[in-house]
mmCIF file of C-alpha atoms in Angstrom:
data_model
loop_
_atom_site.group_PDB
_atom_site.id
_atom_site.type_symbol
_atom_site.label_atom_id
_atom_site.label_comp_id
_atom_site.label_asym_id
_atom_site.label_seq_id
_atom_site.Cartn_x
_atom_site.Cartn_y
_atom_site.Cartn_z
ATOM 1 C CA MET A 78 0.000 0.000 0.000
ATOM 2 C CA GLU A 79 1.286 3.436 -0.930
ATOM 3 C CA ASN A 80 1.792 6.453 1.285
ATOM 4 C CA VAL A 81 -0.070 9.601 0.199
ATOM 5 C CA LYS A 82 0.223 13.182 1.438
ATOM 6 C CA ILE A 83 -2.204 15.942 0.440
ATOM 7 C CA ASP A 84 -0.850 19.469 0.925
ATOM 8 C CA GLY A 85 -3.191 21.555 -1.211
ATOM 9 C CA VAL A 86 -6.830 21.287 -2.267
ATOM 10 C CA ALA A 87 -7.867 17.867 -3.547
ATOM 11 C CA SER A 88 -10.781 15.504 -4.116
ATOM 12 C CA PHE A 89 -10.382 11.737 -4.288
ATOM 13 C CA LYS A 90 -12.512 8.594 -4.288
ATOM 14 C CA GLY A 91 -10.835 6.782 -1.395
ATOM 15 C CA GLY A 92 -8.813 3.587 -1.421
ATOM 16 C CA GLU A 93 -6.217 1.665 0.570
ATOM 17 C CA TYR A 94 -3.149 3.392 1.964
ATOM 18 C CA GLY A 95 -0.154 2.750 4.172
ATOM 19 C CA ILE A 96 0.027 6.282 5.574
ATOM 20 C CA LEU A 97 -2.526 8.896 4.489
ATOM 21 C CA THR A 98 -1.695 12.459 5.547
ATOM 22 C CA ILE A 99 -3.951 15.451 4.912
ATOM 23 C CA ASP A 100 -2.320 18.825 5.505
ATOM 24 C CA GLY A 101 -4.469 20.834 3.105
ATOM 25 C CA LYS A 102 -8.168 20.745 2.287
ATOM 26 C CA ALA A 103 -9.467 17.429 0.985
ATOM 27 C CA THR A 104 -12.779 15.785 0.118
ATOM 28 C CA CYS A 105 -13.281 12.039 -0.206
ATOM 29 C CA SER A 106 -16.350 10.495 -1.861
ATOM 30 C CA GLY A 107 -15.669 6.850 -0.925
ATOM 31 C CA ASN A 108 -14.269 4.558 1.749
ATOM 32 C CA ILE A 109 -10.763 4.787 3.205
ATOM 33 C CA SER A 110 -8.592 2.013 4.607
ATOM 34 C CA ALA A 111 -5.202 3.003 6.040
ATOM 35 C CA GLU A 112 -2.588 1.718 8.422
ATOM 36 C CA THR A 113 -2.200 5.299 9.689
ATOM 37 C CA MET A 114 -4.343 8.305 8.855
ATOM 38 C CA ASN A 115 -3.317 11.780 9.950
ATOM 39 C CA VAL A 116 -5.563 14.822 9.464
ATOM 40 C CA ASP A 117 -3.772 18.129 10.051
ATOM 41 C CA GLY A 118 -5.896 20.169 7.649
ATOM 42 C CA ILE A 119 -9.600 20.225 6.770
ATOM 43 C CA PHE A 120 -11.118 16.947 5.634
ATOM 44 C CA LYS A 121 -14.598 15.828 4.586
ATOM 45 C CA CYS A 122 -15.454 12.202 3.860
ATOM 46 C CA SER A 123 -18.792 10.767 2.707
ATOM 47 C CA GLY A 124 -17.675 7.144 3.174
ATOM 48 C CA GLU A 125 -16.352 4.940 5.949
ATOM 49 C CA ILE A 126 -12.887 5.122 7.498
ATOM 50 C CA GLN A 127 -10.891 2.148 8.809
ATOM 51 C CA ALA A 128 -7.413 2.657 10.221
ATOM 52 C CA GLY A 129 -4.888 1.150 12.563
ATOM 53 C CA LEU A 130 -4.111 4.614 13.946
ATOM 54 C CA LEU A 131 -6.247 7.687 13.318
ATOM 55 C CA ILE A 132 -4.870 11.079 14.351
ATOM 56 C CA CYS A 133 -6.946 14.239 13.961
ATOM 57 C CA ASP A 134 -5.141 17.473 14.750
ATOM 58 C CA GLY A 135 -7.230 19.412 12.229
ATOM 59 C CA VAL A 136 -10.932 19.325 11.366
ATOM 60 C CA ALA A 137 -12.565 16.157 10.022
ATOM 61 C CA ARG A 138 -16.219 15.575 9.132
ATOM 62 C CA VAL A 139 -17.310 12.055 8.223
ATOM 63 C CA ASN A 140 -20.658 10.750 6.993
ATOM 64 C CA GLY A 141 -19.886 7.094 7.619
ATOM 65 C CA ASN A 142 -18.660 4.723 10.320
ATOM 66 C CA VAL A 143 -15.160 5.292 11.707
ATOM 67 C CA LYS A 144 -13.193 2.317 13.028
ATOM 68 C CA ALA A 145 -9.606 2.229 14.267
ATOM 69 C CA LYS A 146 -7.440 0.477 16.822
ATOM 70 C CA LYS A 147 -6.415 3.808 18.350
ATOM 71 C CA ILE A 148 -7.842 7.286 17.813
ATOM 72 C CA ILE A 149 -6.090 10.477 18.957
ATOM 73 C CA ILE A 150 -7.988 13.755 18.606
ATOM 74 C CA ASP A 151 -6.453 17.140 19.364
ATOM 75 C CA GLY A 152 -8.623 18.914 16.792
ATOM 76 C CA ILE A 153 -12.279 18.426 15.831
ATOM 77 C CA LEU A 154 -13.966 15.219 14.666
ATOM 78 C CA LYS A 155 -17.628 15.262 13.609
ATOM 79 C CA ILE A 156 -19.478 12.108 12.550
ATOM 80 C CA ASP A 157 -22.880 12.650 10.930
ATOM 81 C CA GLY A 158 -25.900 10.517 10.150
ATOM 82 C CA GLY A 159 -26.126 8.306 13.232
ATOM 83 C CA ASN A 160 -22.914 6.474 12.307
ATOM 84 C CA LYS A 161 -20.580 4.795 14.794
ATOM 85 C CA LEU A 162 -17.117 5.524 16.158
ATOM 86 C CA VAL A 163 -15.419 2.251 17.149
ATOM 87 C CA ALA A 164 -11.922 1.759 18.578
ATOM 88 C CA GLU A 165 -9.884 -0.097 21.141
ATOM 89 C CA GLU A 166 -8.699 3.218 22.596
ATOM 90 C CA ILE A 167 -9.820 6.836 22.143
ATOM 91 C CA ASP A 168 -7.797 9.754 23.506
ATOM 92 C CA CYS A 169 -9.329 13.182 22.928
ATOM 93 C CA ASP A 170 -8.016 16.573 24.032
ATOM 94 C CA GLY A 171 -10.103 18.298 21.367
ATOM 95 C CA LEU A 172 -13.722 17.868 20.319
ATOM 96 C CA ILE A 173 -15.900 14.939 19.246
ATOM 97 C CA LYS A 174 -19.442 15.426 17.994
ATOM 98 C CA ILE A 175 -21.425 12.357 16.957
ATOM 99 C CA ASP A 176 -25.147 11.691 16.760
ATOM 100 C CA GLY A 177 -24.634 7.927 17.006
ATOM 101 C CA GLU A 178 -22.639 5.589 19.228
ATOM 102 C CA ILE A 179 -19.053 5.544 20.480
ATOM 103 C CA SER A 180 -17.700 2.124 21.433
ATOM 104 C CA ALA A 181 -14.187 1.546 22.808
ATOM 105 C CA ASP A 182 -12.418 -0.355 25.562
ATOM 106 C CA ILE A 183 -10.753 2.810 26.862
ATOM 107 C CA ILE A 184 -12.220 6.277 26.312
ATOM 108 C CA LYS A 185 -10.391 9.304 27.671
ATOM 109 C CA ILE A 186 -11.821 12.759 26.981
ATOM 110 C CA ASP A 187 -10.032 15.837 28.315
ATOM 111 C CA GLY A 188 -11.844 18.135 25.896
ATOM 112 C CA PHE A 189 -15.454 18.409 24.738
ATOM 113 C CA ILE A 190 -17.860 15.741 23.541
ATOM 114 C CA GLU A 191 -21.423 15.498 22.276
ATOM 115 C CA ALA A 192 -22.621 11.932 21.654
ATOM 116 C CA GLY A 193 -25.763 9.842 21.563
ATOM 117 C CA GLU A 194 -24.294 6.851 23.385
ATOM 118 C CA ILE A 195 -20.966 5.689 24.806
ATOM 119 C CA THR A 196 -20.177 2.069 25.680
ATOM 120 C CA GLY A 197 -16.857 0.729 26.921
ATOM 121 C CA ASP A 198 -14.824 -0.736 29.743
ATOM 122 C CA SER A 199 -13.254 2.466 31.078
ATOM 123 C CA VAL A 200 -14.776 5.902 30.378
ATOM 124 C CA PHE A 201 -13.037 9.050 31.605
ATOM 125 C CA ILE A 202 -14.525 12.427 30.661
ATOM 126 C CA ARG A 203 -13.224 15.699 32.035
ATOM 127 C CA SER A 204 -14.653 18.763 30.293
ATOM 128 C CA PRO A 205 -13.394 21.987 31.835
ATOM 129 C CA LYS A 206 -14.433 25.332 30.394
ATOM 130 C CA SER A 207 -12.577 25.753 27.138
ATOM 131 C CA PHE A 208 -12.511 27.223 23.649
ATOM 132 C CA PHE A 209 -14.396 24.166 22.379
ATOM 133 C CA LEU A 210 -17.330 24.845 24.696
ATOM 134 C CA SER A 211 -17.602 28.363 23.322
ATOM 135 C CA LEU A 212 -17.832 26.969 19.774
ATOM 136 C CA PHE A 213 -21.065 25.201 20.687
ATOM 137 C CA LYS A 214 -22.309 27.834 23.152
ATOM 138 C CA SER A 215 -22.488 25.112 25.782
ATOM 139 C CA LYS A 216 -21.432 24.990 29.423
ATOM 140 C CA ARG A 217 -20.637 21.268 29.416
ATOM 141 C CA SER A 218 -20.304 18.130 27.323
ATOM 142 C CA LYS A 219 -23.527 16.241 26.513
ATOM 143 C CA ILE A 220 -24.192 12.498 26.220
ATOM 144 C CA ARG A 221 -27.513 10.698 26.247
ATOM 145 C CA LEU A 222 -26.280 7.361 27.632
ATOM 146 C CA ILE A 223 -23.050 5.990 29.123
ATOM 147 C CA GLU A 224 -22.646 2.265 29.801
ATOM 148 C CA ALA A 225 -19.245 1.138 31.105
ATOM 149 C CA THR A 226 -17.530 -0.844 33.833
ATOM 150 C CA ASN A 227 -15.603 2.135 35.197
ATOM 151 C CA VAL A 228 -16.892 5.681 34.777
ATOM 152 C CA GLU A 229 -15.320 8.968 35.863
ATOM 153 C CA ILE A 230 -16.955 12.173 34.626
ATOM 154 C CA GLN A 231 -16.719 15.927 35.153
ATOM 155 C CA GLY A 232 -18.557 18.819 33.504
ATOM 156 C CA LEU A 233 -21.039 16.498 31.773
ATOM 157 C CA ARG A 234 -24.766 16.592 31.061
ATOM 158 C CA ALA A 235 -26.209 13.087 30.614
ATOM 159 C CA GLN A 236 -29.577 11.375 30.725
ATOM 160 C CA GLU A 237 -28.329 7.963 31.899
ATOM 161 C CA VAL A 238 -25.084 6.654 33.378
ATOM 162 C CA ASN A 239 -24.856 2.899 34.013
ATOM 163 C CA GLY A 240 -21.772 1.159 35.388
ATOM 164 C CA LYS A 241 -20.021 -0.753 38.131
ATOM 165 C CA ASP A 242 -17.683 1.829 39.668
ATOM 166 C CA ILE A 243 -18.800 5.404 39.062
ATOM 167 C CA ARG A 244 -17.260 8.712 40.102
ATOM 168 C CA ILE A 245 -19.226 11.887 39.343
ATOM 169 C CA GLU A 246 -17.228 15.092 39.713
ATOM 170 C CA CYS A 247 -18.297 18.739 39.861
ATOM 171 C CA GLY A 248 -20.279 20.325 37.060
ATOM 172 C CA CYS A 249 -22.254 17.181 36.172
ATOM 173 C CA ILE A 250 -26.023 17.063 35.727
ATOM 174 C CA ILE A 251 -27.272 13.468 35.416
ATOM 175 C CA ASP A 252 -30.919 12.407 35.174
ATOM 176 C CA SER A 253 -30.427 8.754 36.154
ATOM 177 C CA VAL A 254 -27.523 6.705 37.561
ATOM 178 C CA ASP A 255 -27.566 2.909 37.914
ATOM 179 C CA CYS A 256 -24.540 1.550 39.789
ATOM 180 C CA SER A 257 -23.601 -2.005 40.798
ATOM 181 C CA GLY A 258 -20.299 -1.308 42.600
ATOM 182 C CA THR A 259 -18.950 1.840 44.237
ATOM 183 C CA LEU A 260 -20.426 5.305 43.768
ATOM 184 C CA TRP A 261 -19.007 8.733 44.574
ATOM 185 C CA ILE A 262 -20.877 11.958 43.826
ATOM 186 C CA SER A 263 -19.430 15.432 44.288
ATOM 187 C CA PRO A 264 -21.519 17.889 46.333
ATOM 188 C CA LYS A 265 -21.192 20.161 43.291
ATOM 189 C CA ALA A 266 -22.857 17.623 40.969
ATOM 190 C CA GLU A 267 -26.579 16.998 40.458
ATOM 191 C CA VAL A 268 -27.978 13.466 40.162
ATOM 192 C CA LYS A 269 -31.759 13.252 40.007
ATOM 193 C CA ASN A 270 -32.345 9.485 40.351
ATOM 194 C CA LEU A 271 -30.199 6.670 41.812
ATOM 195 C CA SER A 272 -30.679 2.906 41.451
ATOM 196 C CA GLY A 273 -28.724 -0.326 41.810
ATOM 197 C CA ASN A 274 -26.921 -2.290 44.525
ATOM 198 C CA PHE A 275 -23.975 0.008 45.242
ATOM 199 C CA THR A 276 -21.712 1.169 48.039
ATOM 200 C CA ARG A 277 -21.678 4.950 48.493
ATOM 201 C CA ILE A 278 -18.236 6.471 49.067
ATOM 202 C CA ASP A 279 -18.059 9.741 50.961
ATOM 203 C CA SER A 280 -14.440 10.709 50.264
#
């Protein structure tokens, strides 16, 4: 598989690549398969993306499923149309916006996220006030449903959070929490309904 780098403005139909690097402004009308894909510029794709490693330091908008072993996001990744984001590990210091589902073993968000649903083994979301929040005129990240073994969240608005060990930090507003292990809730967080067989931790 060949390595391809796009520096200027380009449109292509997709394909299979070793390393695909986008530094300019590119549009793809088909599916992409790459060992490594790196978006430093502005990228729009109407197909699916599969990669071993996906790095997004720029702005990427995808109207298809995105699947990779590891995903690193320091820029902005938007996935439209109820499609899925699937990985073994997701590390985001930037922004993720997806109407559909995120599924990964390890999910670490130190930036901003809007998602329909997140499922995984370990979910860590810390959304302090930032430039990304101002882009969406929002005070906190928003997720409809989180289901994971271990959950630690801060600055998040969610309808449901289900898990074994759950830690809810300041700035969270959660409609419903179902916990089967240990549960800690900050005095500066709001949880409207609690259920499950859990042990409440005070410190």
